[in-house]
PDB file of N, CA and C in Angstrom:
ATOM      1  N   UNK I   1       0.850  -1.171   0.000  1.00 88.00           N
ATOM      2  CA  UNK I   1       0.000   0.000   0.000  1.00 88.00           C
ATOM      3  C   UNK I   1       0.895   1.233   0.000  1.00 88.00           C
ATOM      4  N   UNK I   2       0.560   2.057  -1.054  1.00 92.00           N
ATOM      5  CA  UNK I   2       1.452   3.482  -0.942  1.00 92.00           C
ATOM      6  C   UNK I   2       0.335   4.473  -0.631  1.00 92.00           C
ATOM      7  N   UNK I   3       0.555   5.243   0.097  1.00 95.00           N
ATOM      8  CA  UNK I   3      -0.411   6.593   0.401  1.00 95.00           C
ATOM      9  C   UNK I   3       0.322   7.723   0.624  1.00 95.00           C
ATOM     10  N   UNK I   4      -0.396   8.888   0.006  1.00 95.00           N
ATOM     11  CA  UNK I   4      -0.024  10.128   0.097  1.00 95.00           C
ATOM     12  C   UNK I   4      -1.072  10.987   0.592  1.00 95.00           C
ATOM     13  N   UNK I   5      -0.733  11.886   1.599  1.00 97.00           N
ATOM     14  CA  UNK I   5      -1.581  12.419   2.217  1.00 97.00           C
ATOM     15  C   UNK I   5      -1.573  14.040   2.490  1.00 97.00           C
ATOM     16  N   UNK I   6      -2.107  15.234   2.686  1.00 97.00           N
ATOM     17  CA  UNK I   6      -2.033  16.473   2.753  1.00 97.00           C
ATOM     18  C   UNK I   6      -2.981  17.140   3.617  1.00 97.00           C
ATOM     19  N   UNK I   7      -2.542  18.629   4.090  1.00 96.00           N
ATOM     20  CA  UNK I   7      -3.567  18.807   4.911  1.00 96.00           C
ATOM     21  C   UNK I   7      -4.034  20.057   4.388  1.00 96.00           C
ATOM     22  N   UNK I   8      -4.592  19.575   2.899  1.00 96.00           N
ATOM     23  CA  UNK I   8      -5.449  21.022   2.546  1.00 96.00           C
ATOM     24  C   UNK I   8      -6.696  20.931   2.390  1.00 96.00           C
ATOM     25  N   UNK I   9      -7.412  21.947   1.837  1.00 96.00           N
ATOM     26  CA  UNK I   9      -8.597  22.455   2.037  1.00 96.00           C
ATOM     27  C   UNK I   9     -10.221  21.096   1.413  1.00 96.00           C
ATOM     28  N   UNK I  10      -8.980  20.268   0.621  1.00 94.00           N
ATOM     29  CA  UNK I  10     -10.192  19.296   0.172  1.00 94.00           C
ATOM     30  C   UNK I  10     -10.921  19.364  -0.725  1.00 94.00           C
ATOM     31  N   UNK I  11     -11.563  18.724  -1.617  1.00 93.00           N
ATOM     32  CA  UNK I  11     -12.362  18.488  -2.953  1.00 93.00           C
ATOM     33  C   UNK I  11     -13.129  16.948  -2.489  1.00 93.00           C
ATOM     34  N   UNK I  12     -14.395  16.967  -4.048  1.00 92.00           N
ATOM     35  CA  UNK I  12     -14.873  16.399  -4.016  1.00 92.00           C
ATOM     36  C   UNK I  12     -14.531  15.407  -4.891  1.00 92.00           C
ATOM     37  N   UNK I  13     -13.993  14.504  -5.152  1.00 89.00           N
ATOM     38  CA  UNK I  13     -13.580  12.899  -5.717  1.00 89.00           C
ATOM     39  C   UNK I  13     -14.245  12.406  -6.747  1.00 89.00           C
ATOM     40  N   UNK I  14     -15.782  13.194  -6.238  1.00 89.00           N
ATOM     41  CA  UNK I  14     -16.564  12.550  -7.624  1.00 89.00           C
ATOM     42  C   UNK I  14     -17.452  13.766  -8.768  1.00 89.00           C
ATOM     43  N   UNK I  15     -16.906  14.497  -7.921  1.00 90.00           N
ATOM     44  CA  UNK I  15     -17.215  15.753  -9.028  1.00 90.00           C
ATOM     45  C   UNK I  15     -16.882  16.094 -10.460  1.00 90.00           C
ATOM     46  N   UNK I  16     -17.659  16.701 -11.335  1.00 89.00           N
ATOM     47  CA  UNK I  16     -17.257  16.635 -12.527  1.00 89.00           C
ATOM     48  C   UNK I  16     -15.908  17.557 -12.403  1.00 89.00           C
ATOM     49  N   UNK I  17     -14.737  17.042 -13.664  1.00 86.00           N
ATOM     50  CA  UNK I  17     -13.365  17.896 -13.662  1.00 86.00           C
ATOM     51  C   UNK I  17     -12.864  17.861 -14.855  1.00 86.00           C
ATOM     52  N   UNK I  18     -12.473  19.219 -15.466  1.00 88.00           N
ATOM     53  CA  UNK I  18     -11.949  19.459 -16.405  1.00 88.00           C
ATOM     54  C   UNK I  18     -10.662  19.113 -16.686  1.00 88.00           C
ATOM     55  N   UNK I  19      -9.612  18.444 -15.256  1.00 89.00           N
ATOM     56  CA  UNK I  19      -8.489  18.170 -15.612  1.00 89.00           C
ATOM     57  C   UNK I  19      -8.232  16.056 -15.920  1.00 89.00           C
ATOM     58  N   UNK I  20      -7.698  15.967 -16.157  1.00 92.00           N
ATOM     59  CA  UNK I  20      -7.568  14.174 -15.933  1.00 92.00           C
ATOM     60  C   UNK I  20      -6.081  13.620 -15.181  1.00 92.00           C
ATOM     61  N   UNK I  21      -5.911  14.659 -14.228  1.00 91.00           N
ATOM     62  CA  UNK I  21      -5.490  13.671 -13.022  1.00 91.00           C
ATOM     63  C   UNK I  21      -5.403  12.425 -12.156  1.00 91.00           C
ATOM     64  N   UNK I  22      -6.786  12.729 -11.419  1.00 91.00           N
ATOM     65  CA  UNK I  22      -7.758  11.468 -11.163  1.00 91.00           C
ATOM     66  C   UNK I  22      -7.973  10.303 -12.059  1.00 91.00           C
ATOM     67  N   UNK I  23      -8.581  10.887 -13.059  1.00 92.00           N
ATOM     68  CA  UNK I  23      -8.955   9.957 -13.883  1.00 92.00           C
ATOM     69  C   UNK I  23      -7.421   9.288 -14.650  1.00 92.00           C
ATOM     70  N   UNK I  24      -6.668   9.993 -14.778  1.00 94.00           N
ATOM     71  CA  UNK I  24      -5.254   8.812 -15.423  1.00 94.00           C
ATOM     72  C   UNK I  24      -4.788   8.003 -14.095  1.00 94.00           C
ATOM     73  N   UNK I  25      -4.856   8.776 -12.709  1.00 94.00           N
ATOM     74  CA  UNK I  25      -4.556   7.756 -11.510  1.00 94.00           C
ATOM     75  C   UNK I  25      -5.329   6.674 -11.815  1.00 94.00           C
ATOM     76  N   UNK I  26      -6.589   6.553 -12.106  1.00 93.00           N
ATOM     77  CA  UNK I  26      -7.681   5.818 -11.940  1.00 93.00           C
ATOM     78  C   UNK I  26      -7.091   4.567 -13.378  1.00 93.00           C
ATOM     79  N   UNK I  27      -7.315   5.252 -14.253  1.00 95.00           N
ATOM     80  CA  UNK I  27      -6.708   4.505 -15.110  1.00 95.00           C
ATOM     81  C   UNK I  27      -5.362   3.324 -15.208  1.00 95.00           C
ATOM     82  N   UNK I  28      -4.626   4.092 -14.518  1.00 94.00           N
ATOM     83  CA  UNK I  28      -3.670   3.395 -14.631  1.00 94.00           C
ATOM     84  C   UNK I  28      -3.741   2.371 -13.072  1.00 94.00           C
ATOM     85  N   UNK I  29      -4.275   2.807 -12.418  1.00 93.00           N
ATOM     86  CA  UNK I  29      -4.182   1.639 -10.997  1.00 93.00           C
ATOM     87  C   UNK I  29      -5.119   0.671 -11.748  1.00 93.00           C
ATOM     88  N   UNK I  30      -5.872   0.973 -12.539  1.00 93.00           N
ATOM     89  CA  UNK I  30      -6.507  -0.685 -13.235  1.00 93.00           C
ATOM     90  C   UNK I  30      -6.081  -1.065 -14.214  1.00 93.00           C
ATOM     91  N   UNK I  31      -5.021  -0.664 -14.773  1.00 92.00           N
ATOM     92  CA  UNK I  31      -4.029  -1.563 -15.690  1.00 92.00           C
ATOM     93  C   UNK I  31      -3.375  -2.618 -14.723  1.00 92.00           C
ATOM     94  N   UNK I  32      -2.684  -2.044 -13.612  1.00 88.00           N
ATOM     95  CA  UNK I  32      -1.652  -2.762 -12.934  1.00 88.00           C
ATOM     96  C   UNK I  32      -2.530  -3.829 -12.097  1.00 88.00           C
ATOM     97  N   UNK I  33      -4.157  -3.483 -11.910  1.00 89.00           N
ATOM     98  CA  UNK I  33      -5.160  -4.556 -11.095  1.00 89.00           C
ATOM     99  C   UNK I  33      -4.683  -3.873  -9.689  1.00 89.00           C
ATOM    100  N   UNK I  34      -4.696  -2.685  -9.722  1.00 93.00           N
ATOM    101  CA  UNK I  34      -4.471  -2.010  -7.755  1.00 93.00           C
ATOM    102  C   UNK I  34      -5.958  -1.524  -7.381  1.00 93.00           C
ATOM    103  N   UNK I  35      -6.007  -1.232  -6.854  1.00 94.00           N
ATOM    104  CA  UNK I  35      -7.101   0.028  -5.832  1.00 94.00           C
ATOM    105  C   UNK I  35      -6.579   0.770  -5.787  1.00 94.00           C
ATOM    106  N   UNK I  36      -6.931   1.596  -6.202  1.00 96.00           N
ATOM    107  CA  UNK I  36      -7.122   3.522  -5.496  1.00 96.00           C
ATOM    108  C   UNK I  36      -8.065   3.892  -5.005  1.00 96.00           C
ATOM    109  N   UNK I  37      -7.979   4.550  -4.185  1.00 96.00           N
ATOM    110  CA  UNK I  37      -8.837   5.078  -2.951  1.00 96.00           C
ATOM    111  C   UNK I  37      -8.635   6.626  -2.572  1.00 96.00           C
ATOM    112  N   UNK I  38      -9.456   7.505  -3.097  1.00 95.00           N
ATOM    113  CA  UNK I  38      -9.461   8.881  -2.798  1.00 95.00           C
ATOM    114  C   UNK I  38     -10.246   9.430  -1.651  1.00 95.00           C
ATOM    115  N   UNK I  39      -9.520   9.629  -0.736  1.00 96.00           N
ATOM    116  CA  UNK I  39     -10.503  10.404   0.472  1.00 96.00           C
ATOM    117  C   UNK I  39     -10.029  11.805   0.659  1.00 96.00           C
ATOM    118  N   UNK I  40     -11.213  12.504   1.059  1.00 96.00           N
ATOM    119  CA  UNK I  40     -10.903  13.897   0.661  1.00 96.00           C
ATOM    120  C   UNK I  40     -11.950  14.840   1.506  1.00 96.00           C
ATOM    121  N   UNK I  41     -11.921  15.832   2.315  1.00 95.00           N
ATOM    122  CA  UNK I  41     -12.342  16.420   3.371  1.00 95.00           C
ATOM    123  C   UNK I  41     -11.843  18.010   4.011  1.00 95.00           C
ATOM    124  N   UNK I  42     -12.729  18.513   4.344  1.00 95.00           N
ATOM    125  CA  UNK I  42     -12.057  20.110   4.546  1.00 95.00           C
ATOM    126  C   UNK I  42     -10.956  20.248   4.699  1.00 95.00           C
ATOM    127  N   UNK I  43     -10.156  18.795   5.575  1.00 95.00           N
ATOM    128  CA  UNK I  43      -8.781  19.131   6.063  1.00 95.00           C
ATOM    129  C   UNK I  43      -7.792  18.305   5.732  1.00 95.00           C
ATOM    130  N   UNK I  44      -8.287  17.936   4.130  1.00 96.00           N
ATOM    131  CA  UNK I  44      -6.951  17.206   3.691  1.00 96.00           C
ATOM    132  C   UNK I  44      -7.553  16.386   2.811  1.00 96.00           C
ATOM    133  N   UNK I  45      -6.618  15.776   2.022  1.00 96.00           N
ATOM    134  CA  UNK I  45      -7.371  15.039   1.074  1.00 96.00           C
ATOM    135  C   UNK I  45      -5.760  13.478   1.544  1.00 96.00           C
ATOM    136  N   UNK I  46      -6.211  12.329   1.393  1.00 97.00           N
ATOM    137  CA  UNK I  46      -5.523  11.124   1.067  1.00 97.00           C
ATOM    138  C   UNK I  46      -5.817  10.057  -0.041  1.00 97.00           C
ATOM    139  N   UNK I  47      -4.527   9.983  -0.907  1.00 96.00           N
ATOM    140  CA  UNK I  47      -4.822   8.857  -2.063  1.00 96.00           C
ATOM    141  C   UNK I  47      -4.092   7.725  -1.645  1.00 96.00           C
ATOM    142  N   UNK I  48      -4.538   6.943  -1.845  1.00 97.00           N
ATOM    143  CA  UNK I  48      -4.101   5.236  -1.189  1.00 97.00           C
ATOM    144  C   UNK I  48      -4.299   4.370  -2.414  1.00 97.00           C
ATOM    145  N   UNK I  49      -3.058   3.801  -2.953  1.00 95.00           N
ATOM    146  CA  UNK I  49      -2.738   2.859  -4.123  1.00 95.00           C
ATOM    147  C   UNK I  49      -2.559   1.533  -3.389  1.00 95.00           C
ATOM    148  N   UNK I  50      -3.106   0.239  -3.632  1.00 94.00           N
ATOM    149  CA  UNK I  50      -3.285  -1.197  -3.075  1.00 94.00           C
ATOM    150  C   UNK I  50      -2.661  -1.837  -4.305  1.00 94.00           C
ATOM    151  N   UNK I  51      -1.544  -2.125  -4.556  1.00 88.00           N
ATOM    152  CA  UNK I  51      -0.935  -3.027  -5.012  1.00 88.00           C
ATOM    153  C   UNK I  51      -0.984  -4.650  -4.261  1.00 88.00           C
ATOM    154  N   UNK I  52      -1.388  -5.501  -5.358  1.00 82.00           N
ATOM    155  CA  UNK I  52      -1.267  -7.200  -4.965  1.00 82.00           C
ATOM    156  C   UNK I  52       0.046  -7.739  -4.979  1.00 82.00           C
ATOM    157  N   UNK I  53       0.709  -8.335  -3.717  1.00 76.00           N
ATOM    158  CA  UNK I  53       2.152  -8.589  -3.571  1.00 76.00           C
ATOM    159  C   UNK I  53       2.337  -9.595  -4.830  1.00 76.00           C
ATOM    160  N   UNK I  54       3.171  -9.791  -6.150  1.00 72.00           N
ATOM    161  CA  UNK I  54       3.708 -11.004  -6.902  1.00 72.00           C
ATOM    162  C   UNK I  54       4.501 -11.838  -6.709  1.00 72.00           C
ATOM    163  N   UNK I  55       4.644 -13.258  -6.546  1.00 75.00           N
ATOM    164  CA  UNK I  55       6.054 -14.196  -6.202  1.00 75.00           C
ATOM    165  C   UNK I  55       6.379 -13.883  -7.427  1.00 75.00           C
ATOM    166  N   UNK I  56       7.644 -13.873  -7.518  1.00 75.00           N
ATOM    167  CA  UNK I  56       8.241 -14.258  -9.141  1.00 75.00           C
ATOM    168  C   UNK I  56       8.825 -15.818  -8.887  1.00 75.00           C
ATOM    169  N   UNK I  57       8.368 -16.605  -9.904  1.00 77.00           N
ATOM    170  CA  UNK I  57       8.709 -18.150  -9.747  1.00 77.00           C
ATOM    171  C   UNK I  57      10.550 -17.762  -9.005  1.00 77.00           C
ATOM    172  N   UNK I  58      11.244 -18.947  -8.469  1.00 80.00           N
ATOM    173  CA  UNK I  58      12.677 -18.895  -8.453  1.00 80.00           C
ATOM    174  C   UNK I  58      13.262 -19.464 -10.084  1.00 80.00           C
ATOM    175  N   UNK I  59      14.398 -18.603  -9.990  1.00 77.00           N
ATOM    176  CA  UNK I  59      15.135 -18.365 -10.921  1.00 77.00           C
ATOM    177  C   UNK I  59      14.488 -17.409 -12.212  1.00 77.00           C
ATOM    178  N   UNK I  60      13.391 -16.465 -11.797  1.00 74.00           N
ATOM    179  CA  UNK I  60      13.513 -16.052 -13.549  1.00 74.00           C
ATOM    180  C   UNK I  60      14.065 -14.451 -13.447  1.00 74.00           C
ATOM    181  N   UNK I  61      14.242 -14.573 -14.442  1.00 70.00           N
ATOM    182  CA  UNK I  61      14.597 -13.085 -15.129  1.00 70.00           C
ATOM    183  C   UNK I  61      15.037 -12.456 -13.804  1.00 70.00           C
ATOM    184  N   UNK I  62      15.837 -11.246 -13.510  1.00 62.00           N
ATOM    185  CA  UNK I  62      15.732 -10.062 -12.590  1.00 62.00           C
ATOM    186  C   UNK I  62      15.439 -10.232 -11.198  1.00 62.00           C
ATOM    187  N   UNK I  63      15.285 -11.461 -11.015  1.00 54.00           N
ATOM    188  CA  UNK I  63      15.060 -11.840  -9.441  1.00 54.00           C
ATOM    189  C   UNK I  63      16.411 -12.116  -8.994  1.00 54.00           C
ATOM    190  N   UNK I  64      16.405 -11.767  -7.998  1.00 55.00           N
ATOM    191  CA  UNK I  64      17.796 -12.109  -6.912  1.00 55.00           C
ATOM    192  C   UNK I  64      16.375 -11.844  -5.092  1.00 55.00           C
ATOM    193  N   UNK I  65      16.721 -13.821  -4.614  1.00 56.00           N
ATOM    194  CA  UNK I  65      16.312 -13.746  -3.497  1.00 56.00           C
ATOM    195  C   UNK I  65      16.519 -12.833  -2.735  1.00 56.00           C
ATOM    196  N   UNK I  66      15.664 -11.955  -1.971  1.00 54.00           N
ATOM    197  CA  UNK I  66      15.772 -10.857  -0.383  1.00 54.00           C
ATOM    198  C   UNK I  66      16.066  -9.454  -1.345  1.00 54.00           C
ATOM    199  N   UNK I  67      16.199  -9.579  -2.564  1.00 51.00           N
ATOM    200  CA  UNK I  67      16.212  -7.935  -2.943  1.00 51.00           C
ATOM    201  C   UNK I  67      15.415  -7.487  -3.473  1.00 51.00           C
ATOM    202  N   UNK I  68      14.891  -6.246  -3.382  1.00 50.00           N
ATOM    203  CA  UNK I  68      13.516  -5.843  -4.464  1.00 50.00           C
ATOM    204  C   UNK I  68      14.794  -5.665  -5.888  1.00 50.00           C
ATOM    205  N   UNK I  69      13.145  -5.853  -7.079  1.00 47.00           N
ATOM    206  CA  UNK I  69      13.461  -5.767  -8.351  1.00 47.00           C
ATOM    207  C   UNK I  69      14.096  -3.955  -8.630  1.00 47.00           C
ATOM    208  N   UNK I  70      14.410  -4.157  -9.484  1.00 47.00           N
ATOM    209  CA  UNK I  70      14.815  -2.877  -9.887  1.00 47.00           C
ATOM    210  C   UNK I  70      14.292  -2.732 -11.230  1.00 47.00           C
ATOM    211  N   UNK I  71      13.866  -1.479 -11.725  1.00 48.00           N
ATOM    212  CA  UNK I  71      13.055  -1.269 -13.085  1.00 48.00           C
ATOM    213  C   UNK I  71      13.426  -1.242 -14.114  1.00 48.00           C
ATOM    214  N   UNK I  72      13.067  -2.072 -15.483  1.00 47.00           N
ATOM    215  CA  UNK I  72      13.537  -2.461 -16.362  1.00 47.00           C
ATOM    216  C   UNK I  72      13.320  -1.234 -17.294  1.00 47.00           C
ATOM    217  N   UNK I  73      14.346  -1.220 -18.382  1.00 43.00           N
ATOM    218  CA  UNK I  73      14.155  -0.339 -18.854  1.00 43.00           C
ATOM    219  C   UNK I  73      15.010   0.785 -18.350  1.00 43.00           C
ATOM    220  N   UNK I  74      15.679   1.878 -19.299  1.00 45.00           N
ATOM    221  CA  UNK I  74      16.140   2.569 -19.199  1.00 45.00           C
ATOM    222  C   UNK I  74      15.259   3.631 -18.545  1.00 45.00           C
ATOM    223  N   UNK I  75      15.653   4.391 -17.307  1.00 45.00           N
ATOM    224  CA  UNK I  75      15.219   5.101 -16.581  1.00 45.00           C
ATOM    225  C   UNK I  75      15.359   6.692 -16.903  1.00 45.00           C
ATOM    226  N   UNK I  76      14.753   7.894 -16.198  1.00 48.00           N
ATOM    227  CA  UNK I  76      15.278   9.091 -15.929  1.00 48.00           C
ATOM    228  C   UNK I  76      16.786   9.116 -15.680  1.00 48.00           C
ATOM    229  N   UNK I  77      17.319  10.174 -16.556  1.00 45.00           N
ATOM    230  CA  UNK I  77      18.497  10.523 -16.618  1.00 45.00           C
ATOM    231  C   UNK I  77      18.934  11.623 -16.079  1.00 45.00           C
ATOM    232  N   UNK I  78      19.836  11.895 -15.770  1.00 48.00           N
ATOM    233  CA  UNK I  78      20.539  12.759 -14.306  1.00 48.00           C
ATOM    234  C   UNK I  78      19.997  14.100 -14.332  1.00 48.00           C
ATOM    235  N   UNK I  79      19.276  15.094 -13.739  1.00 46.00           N
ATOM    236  CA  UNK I  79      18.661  16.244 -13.537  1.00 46.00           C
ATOM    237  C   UNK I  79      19.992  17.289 -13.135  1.00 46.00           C
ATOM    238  N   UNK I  80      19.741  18.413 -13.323  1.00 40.00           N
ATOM    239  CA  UNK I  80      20.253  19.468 -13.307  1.00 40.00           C
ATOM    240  C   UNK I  80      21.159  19.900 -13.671  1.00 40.00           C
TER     241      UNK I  80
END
């Protein structure tokens, strides 16, 4: 579970919106099969992503026992 949380003034989650924020969060947590969960209130709003833990069989690809994976694919390149 990843959550991010703030303590501002709050919105409504299901209100109509001209931007697609939400809606690409939304999108994309059901590609990967997560939950998202938007709660949101005068004094803060919290988004909560539910990722399903994966075994990777032993021995494939990019696994090394006791370490997390690291991301395939060439990444962001050095800033500033």
């Amino acid at each position: 579970m990843a959550s991010v949380a703030d303590d501002g003034v709050g919105f409504d989650p299901a209100a109509p919106s001209q931007g697609v924020g939400l809606l690409g969060m939304r999108e994309r947590a059901q590609l990967l099969g997560a939950t998202l969960e938007v709660c949101s209130s005068p004094s803060g709003t919290t988004v909560r992503l539910g990722l399903a833990h994966v075994e990777c069989p032993p021995g494939a690809a990019g696994t090394t026992p006791g370490r997390q994976l690291s991301r395939a694919g060439p990444g962001p390149g050095p800033t500033g």
